[in-house]
């Protein structure tokens, strides 16, 4: 059996190695149009920033190693230009020599990945404008930085790779501006959670111009002007175009393979295309979202690797199935970590899902052990079934552990309330006896059972200030004095029982504290005394972060904070 693989990065390389482990006699041939195979896309920004010093560390395998270990032939700088399913051949161009030849196959695996979106804008071909997708792109940007010594950079787009690159350029001393059409970075996050990400980047001197569209580029002496719609242009020595990627599916479309959403390749759960003996994996295919059941595109290395393995199993006569993707992802932003899995509120609303949410701010480990840091967790679930829908976490230590636990719980079909039952490892340097995931389960159970009622940050300003509702801040007096919601009266939690006579049981109570814990406790006290009480989800800290982000968006810098 002869297997031809188009594309030798995550999905293609994984499939090739798996096929060899299953079939020692198979003839396996990989065509890769770049100079490199099996490279780490997610590591590319860290080479530009010098965190990864040796460019060879970016490539997990080489053609020579692949041949020596697996007897797999890898042809780099070879581009497949056409597929002819009717005669089971592909047309290949040797990019080094210009030679064009035809190659036969018994099974064909397409893993060409995605290509950077490059809209037809004025100045798009400038030598000071780069995209970042391949090792060659990385080397070109690093070479430009070393030779030209740019002092400023503009990144058009704010996805994962773009933000990693922004961090690395900033660490090199460049003034960095991120321009993006959406009004927030990292679309998997809700705007309120993205506010914490924005605050971190601004605190490190990165300028954010959100809600602005790039209309073109213009070279001016030794700089570039980034032209914006309805806004002043931005000048920089270096421009990175990172506005997104699109499935590199033109070969499949020209060969008559069925297309999926946004020009992707449609596949079934065996990674088979609409044409017999042709498979496809990775960023080029549409997949089913495990939470929504909808078709989606997920450009992540983990799913691509798993799909490559599944395709290999089926090419070799097996029956492996891909269950879909949750879109679990994580990113480092200086000393902060942001992670998500499942869907966010925007998606839940679009799909008409009747959901609820909790926001909590636990410590990364036991509070009495030094070094604990707060994380902000947001978890969504379907009201009727208690099915977990999604989770977002922004913080420092331990974010990766909690998002992985939540992703596993979602995949296993655990109800949101059962998070409280998970038997998770505990020692003071790593967690608390009640892990943050357990705490989320306790809170979800209380909300679902009606033992606690919530209101959210976007409802706080609309509360009546006419005395018809008790507006109660249960933080300490110094906390209250440092900033509070308009119209709220301060009665510290520890003194609340002694001041119940100041509250009218006929009036509802809206309680606020710093993170939501003390206001929850206040509502438990008041509810048992006959009051109707709701507390602010996420607390004043969450409310303040979101509002400061909205204020900062107007000027691109934190309100009242010197940008230096």
Coordinates of C-alpha atoms in Angstrom, one line a residue:
X1 CA 0.0 0.0 0.0
X2 CA 1.3 3.4 -1.0
X3 CA 0.2 6.4 1.1
X4 CA 0.9 10.0 0.0
X5 CA 0.6 12.7 2.6
X6 CA 0.2 16.4 1.7
X7 CA 1.7 18.5 4.5
X8 CA 4.2 17.4 7.1
X9 CA 3.5 19.4 10.2
X10 CA 1.2 18.3 13.1
X11 CA -1.5 16.1 11.5
X12 CA 0.6 14.8 8.6
X13 CA 3.7 13.9 10.6
X14 CA 1.6 12.2 13.3
X15 CA -0.3 10.2 10.8
X16 CA 2.8 9.1 8.9
X17 CA 4.5 7.8 12.1
X18 CA 1.3 6.0 13.2
X19 CA 0.9 4.3 9.8
X20 CA 4.4 3.0 10.0
X21 CA 3.8 1.6 13.5
X22 CA 0.7 -0.2 12.1
X23 CA 2.1 -1.3 8.8
X24 CA 5.9 -1.9 8.3
X25 CA 5.4 -2.7 4.6
X26 CA 3.5 0.4 3.6
X27 CA 5.2 2.9 1.3
X28 CA 4.8 6.4 2.9
X29 CA 5.6 9.6 1.1
X30 CA 5.2 13.1 2.6
X31 CA 5.2 16.3 0.4
X32 CA 5.9 19.5 2.4
X33 CA 6.1 22.8 0.5
X34 CA 8.3 24.5 3.2
X35 CA 11.8 23.5 4.2
X36 CA 10.7 22.1 7.6
X37 CA 8.5 19.3 8.9
X38 CA 6.9 18.6 12.3
X39 CA 7.6 22.0 13.6
X40 CA 6.0 23.7 16.6
X41 CA 3.8 26.6 15.4
X42 CA 3.1 27.6 18.9
X43 CA 6.8 28.0 19.7
X44 CA 7.5 30.3 16.8
X45 CA 7.0 33.6 18.7
X46 CA 9.4 32.5 21.5
X47 CA 12.3 32.1 19.0
X48 CA 11.7 35.7 17.8
X49 CA 11.8 36.9 21.4
X50 CA 15.0 34.8 22.2
X51 CA 13.3 32.6 24.8
X52 CA 14.1 29.7 22.4
X53 CA 17.7 30.3 21.3
X54 CA 18.4 27.5 18.8
X55 CA 16.2 27.5 15.7
X56 CA 16.7 23.7 15.5
X57 CA 14.6 23.4 18.7
X58 CA 11.6 24.5 16.7
X59 CA 11.6 21.3 14.6
X60 CA 10.6 18.1 16.4
X61 CA 11.8 16.0 13.4
X62 CA 13.8 16.3 10.3
X63 CA 13.5 14.5 7.0
X64 CA 16.7 12.6 7.8
X65 CA 15.4 11.5 11.2
X66 CA 12.1 10.4 9.8
X67 CA 13.8 8.2 7.2
X68 CA 16.3 6.7 9.7
X69 CA 13.6 6.0 12.3
X70 CA 10.5 5.2 10.3
X71 CA 11.7 4.7 6.7
X72 CA 9.3 7.5 5.6
X73 CA 10.3 9.5 2.6
X74 CA 9.9 13.3 3.2
X75 CA 10.2 15.6 0.3
X76 CA 10.5 19.2 1.5
X77 CA 10.1 22.2 -0.8
X78 CA 7.7 20.1 -2.9
X79 CA 4.3 21.5 -3.4
X80 CA 1.3 19.4 -4.5
X81 CA -0.5 21.5 -7.1
X82 CA -3.4 19.2 -8.1
X83 CA -5.2 16.1 -7.1
X84 CA -6.7 13.7 -9.7
X85 CA -8.9 11.3 -7.7
X86 CA -10.1 9.5 -10.9
X87 CA -6.7 8.1 -11.5
X88 CA -5.4 8.3 -7.9
X89 CA -2.5 10.7 -8.6
X90 CA -1.2 14.1 -7.4
X91 CA 0.8 16.6 -9.4
X92 CA 3.9 17.8 -7.6
X93 CA 6.2 20.7 -8.2
X94 CA 9.8 20.6 -6.9
X95 CA 10.2 24.2 -5.7
X96 CA 14.0 23.9 -5.7
X97 CA 14.4 22.8 -9.3
X98 CA 11.1 23.7 -10.9
X99 CA 10.5 20.0 -12.0
X100 CA 6.8 19.0 -12.2
X101 CA 5.9 15.3 -11.9
X102 CA 2.9 13.0 -11.2
X103 CA 2.8 10.7 -8.2
X104 CA 0.4 7.8 -7.7
X105 CA -1.2 6.8 -4.4
X106 CA -3.5 4.1 -2.9
X107 CA -4.5 6.3 0.0
X108 CA -4.1 10.1 0.2
X109 CA -4.1 12.2 3.3
X110 CA -4.5 15.9 3.1
X111 CA -2.9 17.9 6.0
X112 CA -2.1 21.3 4.4
X113 CA -3.2 23.3 7.4
X114 CA -4.3 26.9 7.2
X115 CA -2.9 29.9 5.6
X116 CA -2.7 33.5 7.0
X117 CA -5.5 35.7 5.8
X118 CA -3.9 38.4 3.6
X119 CA -6.7 40.8 2.4
X120 CA -6.2 42.8 -0.7
X121 CA -5.2 46.1 1.0
X122 CA -2.9 48.8 -0.2
X123 CA 0.7 48.2 0.8
X124 CA 0.1 44.6 1.8
X125 CA 3.3 43.5 0.0
X126 CA 5.7 45.9 1.9
X127 CA 9.0 44.4 3.0
X128 CA 8.3 45.7 6.5
X129 CA 5.1 43.6 6.8
X130 CA 5.2 40.0 7.9
X131 CA 2.9 37.1 8.7
X132 CA 3.8 34.4 11.2
X133 CA 2.8 30.8 10.3
X134 CA 5.9 28.9 9.2
X135 CA 9.5 28.5 10.4
X136 CA 10.5 30.6 7.4
X137 CA 8.2 33.4 8.6
X138 CA 9.9 33.2 12.0
X139 CA 13.4 33.3 10.7
X140 CA 12.5 36.3 8.5
X141 CA 11.0 38.3 11.4
X142 CA 14.0 37.4 13.6
X143 CA 16.4 38.5 10.9
X144 CA 14.6 41.8 10.4
X145 CA 14.7 42.5 14.2
X146 CA 18.4 41.7 14.4
X147 CA 19.4 43.7 11.3
X148 CA 17.0 46.6 11.3
X149 CA 16.7 47.1 15.1
X150 CA 13.0 48.2 15.0
X151 CA 11.8 50.3 17.9
X152 CA 8.1 49.8 17.4
X153 CA 5.7 47.2 16.0
X154 CA 2.0 47.1 15.1
X155 CA 0.2 43.8 15.2
X156 CA -3.0 43.6 13.2
X157 CA -5.0 41.0 15.0
X158 CA -5.2 39.7 18.6
X159 CA -5.4 35.9 18.5
X160 CA -3.2 33.5 20.4
X161 CA -0.1 33.6 18.2
X162 CA -0.4 37.4 17.9
X163 CA -0.5 37.9 21.6
X164 CA 2.5 35.6 22.2
X165 CA 4.4 37.6 19.6
X166 CA 3.3 40.9 21.2
X167 CA 4.7 39.7 24.5
X168 CA 8.0 38.6 23.0
X169 CA 8.5 41.9 21.0
X170 CA 7.7 43.9 24.1
X171 CA 10.3 41.9 26.1
X172 CA 12.8 42.9 23.4
X173 CA 12.1 46.5 24.2
X174 CA 9.8 47.4 21.2
X175 CA 6.8 49.7 21.6
X176 CA 3.9 47.4 20.7
X177 CA 0.4 48.3 19.5
X178 CA -2.3 45.8 18.8
X179 CA -5.0 46.8 16.3
X180 CA -8.1 44.6 16.0
X181 CA -11.6 45.0 14.5
X182 CA -13.4 43.2 17.4
X183 CA -13.6 45.1 20.6
X184 CA -11.8 42.4 22.6
X185 CA -8.8 40.1 22.2
X186 CA -9.1 36.3 22.2
X187 CA -12.6 35.6 20.9
X188 CA -13.1 32.3 22.9
X189 CA -13.3 34.6 26.0
X190 CA -16.3 36.7 27.0
X191 CA -15.7 40.4 27.0
X192 CA -15.8 40.6 30.8
X193 CA -13.1 37.9 31.2
X194 CA -11.1 39.5 28.4
X195 CA -11.0 42.7 30.5
X196 CA -8.4 41.0 32.7
X197 CA -6.3 40.1 29.7
X198 CA -6.5 43.7 28.4
X199 CA -5.5 45.1 31.8
X200 CA -2.4 42.8 31.9
X201 CA -1.2 43.8 28.5
X202 CA -1.8 47.5 29.1
X203 CA 0.1 47.3 32.4
X204 CA 3.1 45.9 30.4
X205 CA 3.0 48.9 28.1
X206 CA 1.2 47.4 25.1
X207 CA -1.2 49.7 23.5
X208 CA -4.6 48.3 22.5
X209 CA -6.7 49.8 19.6
X210 CA -9.8 47.6 19.7
X211 CA -12.8 48.1 17.5
X212 CA -10.6 49.5 14.6
X213 CA -10.4 48.2 11.1
X214 CA -7.1 48.2 9.1
X215 CA -7.6 49.8 5.7
X216 CA -4.1 49.6 4.3
X217 CA -0.4 50.2 4.8
X218 CA 1.9 52.9 3.6
X219 CA 5.7 53.0 3.7
X220 CA 7.2 56.3 4.9
X221 CA 10.9 56.6 4.9
X222 CA 12.0 53.8 7.3
X223 CA 8.6 53.2 8.9
X224 CA 5.2 51.9 8.1
X225 CA 1.9 53.7 8.5
X226 CA -1.0 51.5 9.4
X227 CA -4.1 53.1 8.0
X228 CA -7.2 52.7 10.1
X229 CA -10.9 53.3 9.2
X230 CA -12.3 56.4 11.0
X231 CA -9.2 56.8 13.1
X232 CA -5.7 58.3 12.9
X233 CA -3.0 56.1 11.3
X234 CA -0.4 54.4 13.5
X235 CA 3.3 54.4 12.6
X236 CA 5.7 51.5 13.3
X237 CA 9.0 50.1 12.1
X238 CA 7.6 46.6 11.9
X239 CA 4.1 45.3 11.1
X240 CA 2.8 41.8 11.7
X241 CA -0.4 40.8 10.0
X242 CA -2.2 38.3 12.3
X243 CA -5.9 38.8 11.5
X244 CA -6.6 35.1 11.3
X245 CA -6.2 32.0 9.2
X246 CA -8.3 30.3 6.6
X247 CA -8.3 26.6 5.6
X248 CA -5.8 25.9 2.8
X249 CA -8.3 23.9 0.9
X250 CA -8.0 25.0 -2.7
X251 CA -6.6 21.6 -3.8
X252 CA -9.5 19.7 -2.4
X253 CA -12.0 22.1 -3.9
X254 CA -10.4 21.9 -7.3
X255 CA -10.5 18.1 -7.1
X256 CA -14.2 18.1 -6.3
X257 CA -14.1 17.2 -2.7
X258 CA -17.1 18.3 -0.6
X259 CA -16.5 21.5 1.2
X260 CA -17.4 22.4 4.7
X261 CA -18.0 25.8 6.5
X262 CA -15.8 28.7 5.4
X263 CA -14.2 26.8 2.6
X264 CA -12.9 23.9 4.8
X265 CA -12.9 20.2 3.8
X266 CA -15.9 18.2 5.0
X267 CA -15.0 14.9 6.7
X268 CA -16.8 12.3 8.6
X269 CA -15.8 11.1 12.1
X270 CA -13.3 8.7 10.4
X271 CA -11.6 11.7 8.8
X272 CA -12.7 10.5 5.4
X273 CA -13.6 13.1 2.7
X274 CA -16.4 12.7 0.2
X275 CA -14.0 10.9 -2.2
X276 CA -13.0 7.3 -1.5
X277 CA -9.4 6.8 -0.2
X278 CA -8.8 10.5 0.5
X279 CA -8.6 11.6 4.1
X280 CA -8.1 15.0 5.6
X281 CA -7.0 16.3 9.1
X282 CA -6.0 19.4 10.9
X283 CA -6.7 23.1 10.4
X284 CA -8.1 22.4 6.9
X285 CA -11.2 20.4 8.1
X286 CA -14.4 21.2 9.8
X287 CA -15.2 19.3 12.9
X288 CA -18.2 18.9 15.2
X289 CA -18.1 20.9 18.4
X290 CA -18.6 18.5 21.3
X291 CA -20.8 21.0 23.2
X292 CA -23.0 22.4 20.5
X293 CA -23.0 19.7 17.9
X294 CA -22.4 22.5 15.3
X295 CA -19.8 22.4 12.6
X296 CA -16.8 24.5 13.5
X297 CA -13.1 25.2 12.7
X298 CA -10.6 24.7 15.4
X299 CA -7.0 25.5 14.6
X300 CA -5.1 23.8 17.4
X301 CA -2.3 21.4 17.5
X302 CA -3.9 18.9 19.9
X303 CA -6.9 18.1 17.7
X304 CA -4.7 18.0 14.6
X305 CA -2.5 15.3 16.2
X306 CA -5.4 13.3 17.3
X307 CA -7.1 13.5 13.9
X308 CA -3.8 12.3 12.3
X309 CA -3.7 9.3 14.5
X310 CA -7.4 8.4 13.7
X311 CA -6.9 8.8 10.0
X312 CA -3.8 6.6 10.1
X313 CA -5.8 3.9 12.0
X314 CA -8.5 3.9 9.3
X315 CA -6.0 4.0 6.4
X316 CA -4.6 0.8 7.9
X317 CA -8.0 -0.9 8.1
X318 CA -9.0 0.1 11.6
X319 CA -12.2 1.9 12.7
X320 CA -11.2 4.9 14.9
X321 CA -13.6 7.7 15.4
X322 CA -13.1 11.4 16.1
X323 CA -15.6 12.6 18.7
X324 CA -15.3 16.3 18.0
X325 CA -13.5 19.1 19.7
X326 CA -14.2 21.3 22.7
X327 CA -11.6 23.9 21.7
X328 CA -9.6 23.7 24.9
X329 CA -6.8 26.3 24.7
X330 CA -4.3 28.2 26.9
X331 CA -1.9 31.1 26.4
X332 CA 0.8 32.7 28.5
X333 CA 0.7 36.5 28.7
X334 CA 3.8 37.7 30.6
X335 CA 3.3 36.3 34.1
X336 CA -0.5 35.7 33.5
X337 CA -2.2 32.6 32.1
X338 CA -5.6 32.6 30.3
X339 CA -7.4 29.4 29.3
X340 CA -10.8 28.3 28.1
X341 CA -12.7 25.2 27.1
X342 CA -16.2 24.7 25.6
X343 CA -18.4 27.7 24.6
X344 CA -18.8 31.2 25.9
X345 CA -21.9 33.3 26.6
X346 CA -22.0 34.8 23.1
X347 CA -22.3 31.3 21.6
X348 CA -24.8 30.2 24.2
X349 CA -27.0 33.2 23.4
X350 CA -26.7 32.7 19.6
X351 CA -27.8 29.0 20.0
X352 CA -30.6 29.9 22.3
X353 CA -29.3 27.8 25.1
X354 CA -30.9 28.5 28.5
X355 CA -27.8 28.8 30.6
X356 CA -26.5 30.1 33.9
X357 CA -23.1 31.1 35.1
X358 CA -20.9 31.6 38.2
X359 CA -17.9 33.7 38.7
X360 CA -15.5 33.0 41.5
X361 CA -12.0 34.2 42.5
X362 CA -10.2 31.4 44.5
X363 CA -6.5 31.3 45.4
X364 CA -4.2 29.0 43.5
X365 CA -3.3 27.1 46.6
X366 CA -3.9 27.2 50.4
X367 CA -4.0 30.8 51.6
X368 CA -1.7 30.1 54.6
X369 CA 1.1 28.8 52.3
X370 CA 3.2 31.6 50.8
X371 CA 2.9 32.7 47.2
X372 CA -0.8 32.0 46.5
X373 CA -2.3 34.1 43.7
X374 CA -5.9 34.7 42.8
X375 CA -7.5 33.4 39.7
X376 CA -10.8 34.4 38.1
X377 CA -13.0 31.5 37.0
X378 CA -16.2 31.7 34.9
X379 CA -18.2 28.6 34.3
X380 CA -21.4 28.1 32.2
X381 CA -23.9 25.3 32.4
X382 CA -27.3 24.5 30.9
X383 CA -30.0 25.2 33.5
X384 CA -32.3 22.3 33.1
X385 CA -29.8 19.5 32.6
X386 CA -26.9 21.0 34.6
X387 CA -24.7 20.1 31.6
X388 CA -21.4 21.9 31.6
X389 CA -21.1 24.2 28.6
X390 CA -17.8 26.1 29.0
X391 CA -15.2 27.5 31.3
X392 CA -12.8 30.5 31.2
X393 CA -10.0 31.1 33.7
X394 CA -7.6 34.0 33.9
X395 CA -4.9 34.0 36.6
X396 CA -1.4 32.8 37.4
X397 CA -0.4 29.5 39.1
X398 CA -2.7 26.6 38.6
X399 CA -4.8 27.9 35.8
X400 CA -3.7 25.0 33.5
X401 CA -4.6 22.4 36.0
X402 CA -8.1 23.7 36.6
X403 CA -9.0 24.2 32.9
X404 CA -7.8 20.6 32.2
X405 CA -9.9 19.2 35.0
X406 CA -12.9 21.1 33.8
X407 CA -12.3 20.0 30.2
X408 CA -12.1 16.4 31.2
X409 CA -15.3 16.8 33.3
X410 CA -17.1 18.2 30.3
X411 CA -15.9 15.5 28.0
X412 CA -16.9 12.8 30.5
X413 CA -20.4 14.3 30.7
X414 CA -20.3 15.2 34.4
X415 CA -23.0 17.5 35.6
X416 CA -21.9 21.0 36.8
X417 CA -23.0 20.2 40.4
X418 CA -20.8 17.0 40.4
X419 CA -17.7 19.1 40.2
X420 CA -18.0 19.3 44.0
X421 CA -17.4 15.5 44.2
X422 CA -14.1 15.3 42.3
X423 CA -11.3 13.8 44.3
X424 CA -8.4 16.1 43.4
X425 CA -4.9 16.1 44.7
X426 CA -4.2 18.4 47.6
X427 CA -1.1 19.7 49.4
X428 CA -0.7 23.3 50.6
X429 CA 1.8 24.4 47.8
X430 CA -0.5 23.1 45.1
X431 CA -4.2 23.6 46.1
X432 CA -6.6 23.9 48.9
X433 CA -8.5 21.1 50.6
X434 CA -11.5 22.4 48.7
X435 CA -10.0 22.9 45.2
X436 CA -11.2 25.8 43.1
X437 CA -13.0 23.3 40.9
X438 CA -14.8 21.8 43.9
X439 CA -15.7 25.4 45.0
X440 CA -17.2 26.0 41.6
X441 CA -19.3 22.9 42.1
X442 CA -20.5 24.0 45.5
X443 CA -21.5 27.4 44.1
X444 CA -23.2 25.9 41.1
X445 CA -25.2 23.6 43.3
X446 CA -26.3 26.5 45.5
X447 CA -27.4 28.6 42.6
X448 CA -29.2 25.7 40.9
X449 CA -31.0 24.7 44.1
X450 CA -32.1 28.3 44.7
X451 CA -30.1 28.6 47.9
X452 CA -28.4 31.7 46.5
X453 CA -29.5 34.3 43.9
X454 CA -27.1 36.4 41.8
X455 CA -27.0 39.5 39.8
X456 CA -24.2 40.4 37.5
X457 CA -21.9 43.3 36.8
X458 CA -23.9 44.6 33.8
X459 CA -27.0 44.8 36.0
X460 CA -25.4 46.7 38.9
X461 CA -25.7 50.2 37.5
X462 CA -29.4 49.7 36.7
X463 CA -30.4 48.9 40.3
X464 CA -32.9 51.5 41.7
X465 CA -31.3 54.1 43.9
X466 CA -34.6 55.4 45.3
X467 CA -34.6 53.4 48.5
X468 CA -36.9 50.7 47.3
X469 CA -34.0 48.2 47.4
X470 CA -31.4 47.8 50.1
X471 CA -28.0 48.2 48.4
X472 CA -25.5 46.7 50.8
X473 CA -21.7 46.6 50.7
X474 CA -20.4 44.0 53.2
X475 CA -16.7 44.7 52.8
X476 CA -14.5 46.3 55.6
X477 CA -14.6 50.1 56.0
X478 CA -11.2 50.6 54.4
X479 CA -12.2 48.5 51.4
X480 CA -15.4 50.5 51.0
X481 CA -13.6 53.8 51.4
X482 CA -11.2 52.9 48.6
X483 CA -14.0 52.6 46.1
X484 CA -17.6 51.4 45.9
X485 CA -20.8 51.3 43.9
X486 CA -22.9 54.4 43.9
X487 CA -25.7 54.3 46.4
X488 CA -24.5 51.3 48.4
X489 CA -24.3 51.4 52.2
X490 CA -21.5 49.8 54.1
X491 CA -22.2 47.2 56.8
X492 CA -19.2 44.8 57.2
X493 CA -20.2 41.1 57.1
X494 CA -18.9 40.5 60.6
X495 CA -21.2 43.2 61.9
X496 CA -24.3 42.3 59.9
X497 CA -26.1 40.3 62.5
X498 CA -26.0 43.2 64.9
X499 CA -27.5 45.6 62.3
X500 CA -30.4 43.6 60.9
X501 CA -32.8 46.1 62.5
X502 CA -31.5 48.7 60.1
X503 CA -32.9 46.7 57.2
X504 CA -36.6 46.4 56.1
X505 CA -37.5 42.7 55.4
X506 CA -40.1 44.0 52.9
X507 CA -37.4 45.4 50.7
X508 CA -35.1 43.2 48.5
X509 CA -31.4 43.3 49.3
X510 CA -28.6 43.5 46.7
X511 CA -25.3 42.6 48.4
X512 CA -21.7 43.3 47.2
X513 CA -18.3 42.4 48.4
X514 CA -14.8 42.2 46.8
X515 CA -14.9 38.8 45.2
X516 CA -18.4 37.4 45.9
X517 CA -17.7 35.2 48.9
X518 CA -18.7 37.5 51.7
X519 CA -21.8 38.8 49.9
X520 CA -22.8 35.1 49.4
X521 CA -22.4 34.6 53.2
X522 CA -24.4 37.8 53.8
X523 CA -27.2 36.6 51.7
X524 CA -27.3 33.3 53.5
X525 CA -27.7 35.1 56.8
X526 CA -30.3 37.5 55.4
X527 CA -32.3 34.7 53.6
X528 CA -32.7 32.8 56.9
X529 CA -34.0 36.0 58.5
X530 CA -36.7 36.4 55.9
X531 CA -35.0 38.8 53.5
X532 CA -35.0 38.4 49.7
X533 CA -31.3 38.7 48.9
X534 CA -29.1 38.5 45.8
X535 CA -25.4 39.0 45.6
X536 CA -23.0 40.4 42.9
X537 CA -21.4 37.6 41.0
X538 CA -17.7 38.1 40.9
X539 CA -17.9 41.0 43.3
X540 CA -16.7 44.6 43.1
X541 CA -13.3 43.5 41.8
X542 CA -14.9 41.9 38.7
X543 CA -17.2 44.8 38.2
X544 CA -14.4 47.3 38.5
X545 CA -12.1 45.5 36.1
X546 CA -14.8 45.4 33.4
X547 CA -15.6 49.1 33.8
X548 CA -12.0 50.1 33.8
X549 CA -11.5 48.1 30.6
X550 CA -14.4 49.9 28.9
X551 CA -13.0 53.3 30.1
X552 CA -9.5 52.4 28.9
X553 CA -10.8 51.4 25.4
X554 CA -11.7 54.9 24.8
X555 CA -8.1 56.1 25.1
X556 CA -6.2 52.8 24.5
X557 CA -4.6 53.2 27.9
X558 CA -5.7 52.5 31.5
X559 CA -7.9 55.2 33.0
X560 CA -5.9 57.3 35.4
X561 CA -2.7 55.2 34.8
X562 CA 0.4 56.6 33.2
X563 CA 1.2 54.6 30.1
X564 CA 4.9 54.7 31.0

